[in-house]
Amino acid sequence: MTLLSSQAPRLNQKGLARSQPSMPAGSASLRDDKTRLAVILPRHRLWEWHRQLILHLVKRYDVAVFLDDRASPYRRAERLWLKLEQLAFPGGALAKPIAPEDSWRPVSEFNDIFGRIVINLSERSDSYAEAIELRYDGVLDSDALIERLLSQSSPKLSAHCTGTNGTLAASRLAIEDKFSIGRGLQAAFSRSISLIDRALCPTTGQSAGDGNATATPVGGNLARFVPRMIAHKVSSLVMKPFRWRQHWQVALRDGAGAFKVVEDDGARFYADPFLHRANGRTFLFVEEYPYADRRGLISAAEVVGDRLLAAPVPVLKRPYHLSYPLVFEHDGEFYMIPETGENRSVELYRAIEYPWKWELSAVLMQGAVFSDATILFHDGLWWLFMTADWFGASTQDELSIFYSETLQGDWKPHLTNPVKSDSRSSRPAGRIVQQGGRLFRPAQDCDRTYGAGIVWFEITMLTKTCFSEREMTAWDGQAELSMDGLHSFDQLGSLQAIDFNCSVARGVMRKNVSTIAPRRGGKLERSFSRASHCLQIDQV
């Protein structure tokens, strides 16, 4: 068992620091405790995340805090709207305005004696020889962040060194609730703490895409955002009695042609399909989510051709949510690593009566909400790819890798964790494929919404210190299949499995649909064919 514990504070559901720390998605060494660090904050734009950042930094540094007056308060309409949101839709503690602490000094008192390292969060440029600054879509002013959230777009945050103008860390955020500015700020501020933490101990290899993205805070988006948000809330309220809640469905096909939908009774959904063959028989493993229980479990069914012999039956149930049942074989034993993020762990199960009964074999990691852990054996090492809620941030936009010499051994973080911080292609979307000495990784596109599509990458470098990948193709079934989500894929020979999600109206229409077919010669079918040409699954 590996208990992750190091320098980064865990945040509780409100976004405040927990007393028990846990490792961030990195393995950087700590600096000397006596290192002096100066933090310059904007007096008129103070948030709780600033205080939490200071509480985190004082554990490792001698910190002095200064207040800069140059950044004016946010526009009155924005401040009023944020207050109204906090009353109606609480968005987390990090996005609450605060008053300055008594110990924080005017910036006029700052000089070099207070800080060998300077973190300039004043949102205004300065003449410090080398300072760490945060930028919001390329600019210092956090108005750019608010405007981006008001336009319901995914912002990009980055930490820079002013002396070299180099990017030390960057992230394209997944905004899970695009109709709440407060919740969007909560996500951005959680990631801001992580970025500054990484900037103090930078590594190479992190990718956020669109490195030259810029924005200018121009205002005006609030007037467009408010009517959209009100319409969304009213529509949600009216449609609530008729809505399918995240009604995912699984579909199979053997070779080219249409996918056959796995039927459900409407009281549950199936998602996260994984295929596995043993003793000449093929089985489908899925997350089963009964709406009445509001908690997922793992079910399985035998597959013949592209159809199930019977409805999936439960094979693993725990007192916490289970999903993403990746099944594999090792040393003559069958194992499963389901997602157990609600238990803040990564758990390994062994089959005692394959495929119908499983027992807990080991807890591989603890200390965070780990999502979609995907295992791979490559070059004599075991690798785990996953996302995690470091600093209370989203699990949809940062990829971390861990490795071990043995399956149940000591799992260590990759040197450059998180190896990717990009809502469009970080979260795993299924088994990593090994074919002809090449590695192919499916990833979820969570930029527009959770699990909106799948992007395929070829991993071009995977060592303890380096990771790189290149994009091959993308699958987005929205246009051709009227899907709202496509977020998991597995293949076993010519047999393919996907899952998909539909909106309220489309979900009702699809209730009795038995097949879905990509348009012949269309973009989706071409991208399926392009990826499938490479994908002959070798079990790990």
Tab-separated table of C-alpha atoms in Angstrom, residues 73-86 97 146 222:
chain	number	residue	atom	x	y	z
A	73	PRO	CA	-11.792	46.695	-7.472
A	74	TYR	CA	-13.795	44.573	-9.894
A	75	ARG	CA	-16.669	46.279	-11.661
A	76	ARG	CA	-19.633	46.908	-9.399
A	77	ALA	CA	-22.002	44.726	-11.454
A	78	GLU	CA	-19.583	41.789	-11.225
A	79	ARG	CA	-19.182	42.175	-7.459
A	80	LEU	CA	-22.954	42.318	-7.009
A	81	TRP	CA	-23.519	39.267	-9.189
A	82	LEU	CA	-20.907	37.246	-7.281
A	83	LYS	CA	-22.592	38.150	-3.988
A	84	LEU	CA	-25.952	37.025	-5.351
A	85	GLU	CA	-24.434	33.771	-6.602
A	86	GLN	CA	-22.834	33.034	-3.257
A	97	PRO	CA	-13.622	37.878	-0.895
A	146	ILE	CA	-13.937	36.482	-15.076
A	222	LEU	CA	-22.132	39.733	-17.807
